[in-house]
Coordinates of C-alpha atoms in Angstrom, one line a residue:
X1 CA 0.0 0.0 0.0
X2 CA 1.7 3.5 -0.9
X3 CA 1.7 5.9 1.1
X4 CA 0.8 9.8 1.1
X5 CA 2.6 13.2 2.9
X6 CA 0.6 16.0 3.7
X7 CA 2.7 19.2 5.0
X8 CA 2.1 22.4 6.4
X9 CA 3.8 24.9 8.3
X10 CA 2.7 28.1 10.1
X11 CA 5.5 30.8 11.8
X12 CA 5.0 31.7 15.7
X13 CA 5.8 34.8 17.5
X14 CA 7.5 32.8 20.4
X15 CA 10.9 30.3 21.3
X16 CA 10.8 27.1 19.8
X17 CA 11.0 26.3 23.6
X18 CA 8.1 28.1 23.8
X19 CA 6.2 26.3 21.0
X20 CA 7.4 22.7 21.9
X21 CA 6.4 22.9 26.0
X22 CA 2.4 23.7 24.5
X23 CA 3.0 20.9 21.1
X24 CA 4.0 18.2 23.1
X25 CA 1.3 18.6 26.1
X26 CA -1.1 16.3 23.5
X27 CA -3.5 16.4 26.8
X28 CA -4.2 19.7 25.1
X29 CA -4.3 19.1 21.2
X30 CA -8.3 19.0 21.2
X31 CA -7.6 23.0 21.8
X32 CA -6.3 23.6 18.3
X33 CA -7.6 20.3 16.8
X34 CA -10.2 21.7 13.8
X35 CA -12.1 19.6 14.4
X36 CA -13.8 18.0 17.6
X37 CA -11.0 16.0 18.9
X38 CA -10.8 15.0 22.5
X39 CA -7.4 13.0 24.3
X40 CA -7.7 10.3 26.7
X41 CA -5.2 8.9 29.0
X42 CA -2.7 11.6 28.6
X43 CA -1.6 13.5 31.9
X44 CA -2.9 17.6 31.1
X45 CA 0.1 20.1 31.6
X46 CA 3.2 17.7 31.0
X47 CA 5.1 17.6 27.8
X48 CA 4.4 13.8 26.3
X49 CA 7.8 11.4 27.2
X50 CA 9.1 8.7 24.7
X51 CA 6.8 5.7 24.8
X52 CA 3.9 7.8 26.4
X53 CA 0.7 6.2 25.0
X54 CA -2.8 7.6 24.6
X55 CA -6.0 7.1 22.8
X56 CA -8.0 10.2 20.5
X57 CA -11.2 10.4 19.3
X58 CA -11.9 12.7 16.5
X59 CA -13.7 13.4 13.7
X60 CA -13.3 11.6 10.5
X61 CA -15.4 11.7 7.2
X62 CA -18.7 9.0 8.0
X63 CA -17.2 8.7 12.1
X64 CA -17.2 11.7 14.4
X65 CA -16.1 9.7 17.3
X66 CA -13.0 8.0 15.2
X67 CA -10.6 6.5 18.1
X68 CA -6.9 5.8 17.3
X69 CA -4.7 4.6 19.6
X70 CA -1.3 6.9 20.0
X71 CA 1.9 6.7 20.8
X72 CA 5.1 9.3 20.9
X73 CA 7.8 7.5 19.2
X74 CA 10.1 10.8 19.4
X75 CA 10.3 13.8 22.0
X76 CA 12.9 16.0 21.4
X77 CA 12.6 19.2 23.3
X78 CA 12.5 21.4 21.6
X79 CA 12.5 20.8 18.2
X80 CA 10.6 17.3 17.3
X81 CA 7.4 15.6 18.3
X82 CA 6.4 12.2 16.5
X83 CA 3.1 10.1 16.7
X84 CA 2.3 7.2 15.4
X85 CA -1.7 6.6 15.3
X86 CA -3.0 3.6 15.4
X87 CA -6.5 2.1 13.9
X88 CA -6.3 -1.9 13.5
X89 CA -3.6 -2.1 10.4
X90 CA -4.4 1.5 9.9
X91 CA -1.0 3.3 10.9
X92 CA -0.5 7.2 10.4
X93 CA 2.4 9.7 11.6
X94 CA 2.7 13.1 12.6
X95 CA 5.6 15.1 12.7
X96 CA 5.9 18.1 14.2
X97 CA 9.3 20.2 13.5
X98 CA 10.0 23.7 15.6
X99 CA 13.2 25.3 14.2
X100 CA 14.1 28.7 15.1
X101 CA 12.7 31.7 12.6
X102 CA 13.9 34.8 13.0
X103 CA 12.8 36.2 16.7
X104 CA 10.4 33.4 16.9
X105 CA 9.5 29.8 15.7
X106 CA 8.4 27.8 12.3
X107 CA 6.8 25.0 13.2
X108 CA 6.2 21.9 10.5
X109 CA 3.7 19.4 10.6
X110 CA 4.1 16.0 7.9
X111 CA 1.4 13.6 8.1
X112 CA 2.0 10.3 6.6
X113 CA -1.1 7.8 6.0
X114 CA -1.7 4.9 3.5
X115 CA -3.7 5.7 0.8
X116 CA -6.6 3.9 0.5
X117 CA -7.4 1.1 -1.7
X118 CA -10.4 0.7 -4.1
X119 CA -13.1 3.6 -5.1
X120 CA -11.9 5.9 -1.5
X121 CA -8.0 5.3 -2.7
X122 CA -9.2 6.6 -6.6
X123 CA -10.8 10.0 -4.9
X124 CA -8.4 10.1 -2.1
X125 CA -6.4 13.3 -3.7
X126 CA -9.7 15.3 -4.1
X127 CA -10.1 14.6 0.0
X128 CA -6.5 15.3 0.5
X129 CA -6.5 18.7 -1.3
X130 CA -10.6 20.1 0.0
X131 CA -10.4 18.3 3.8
X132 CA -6.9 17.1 5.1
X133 CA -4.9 19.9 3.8
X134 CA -7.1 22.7 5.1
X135 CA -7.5 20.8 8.5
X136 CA -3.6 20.5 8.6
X137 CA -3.5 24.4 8.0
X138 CA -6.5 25.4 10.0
X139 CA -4.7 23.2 13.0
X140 CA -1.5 25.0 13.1
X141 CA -3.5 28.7 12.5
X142 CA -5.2 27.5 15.9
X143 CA -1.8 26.4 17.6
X144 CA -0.3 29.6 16.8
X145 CA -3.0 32.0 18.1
X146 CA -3.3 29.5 21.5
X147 CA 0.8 29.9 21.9
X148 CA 1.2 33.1 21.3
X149 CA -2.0 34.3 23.1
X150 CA -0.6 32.3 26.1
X151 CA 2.3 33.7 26.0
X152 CA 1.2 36.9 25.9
X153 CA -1.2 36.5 28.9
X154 CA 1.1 34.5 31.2

């Protein structure tokens, strides 16, 4: 089964350090998911460890309570964050990359999943380009205002 990239970045007005302590507390990614997306089993205000496993829920196309079962297979503080999402032989990744950018932070997000087989797999670019692209977008729009107004207010 091939596989298929989506990227998208977004630039932050604050320290990768900054960026990475709010990315890697996934207790708190249903804040800038755009879509409903809720996190369970994750401990709230601590930056995910190596090996930390959770389970999401979130909206798919046809399931709005889609669970996948997560784990961080890289933490680097504070410049990489990797998932690996699990649903049966469903496996996705998301990596998350905060490099310094001028006075503040770009932050990169590549999502790998399998492309689909059969009818879904033959208009799986269309849904790639008019829903997982914008999401990806839309989700890192979100995480920028949440960091930055944080930051701002703390």
């Amino acid at each position: 089964m091939s596989r298929v990239q989506v990227v998208a970045s977004v630039e932050v007005d604050r320290t990768p350090a900054e960026v990475f302590t709010y990315l890697a507390d996934v207790a708190r990614h249903g804040e800038w998911s755009p879509r409903p997306l809720r996190v369970e089993g994750a401990a709230p205000g601590a930056p995910a460890a190596e090996g930390a496993r959770f389970t999401s829920y979130g909206w798919i196309p046809g399931d709005a309570e889609h669970r996948n079962e997560v784990e961080v297979t890289q933490s680097e503080a504070p410049t990489r964050l990797r998932l690996r999402s699990t649903d049966g032989p469903v496996v996705c990744h998301n990596d998350f990359t905060v490099t310094a950018h001028g006075r503040g932070s770009r932050v990169e997000r590549v999502m790998e999943l399998p492309r689909p087989a059969g009818l879904v797999g033959f208009v799986f670019p269309v849904i790639v380009r008019l829903v997982i692209r914008p999401d990806l977008a839309k989700g890192l729009r979100m995480l920028k205002e949440r960091v930055e107004t944080a930051s701002a207010t703390a």
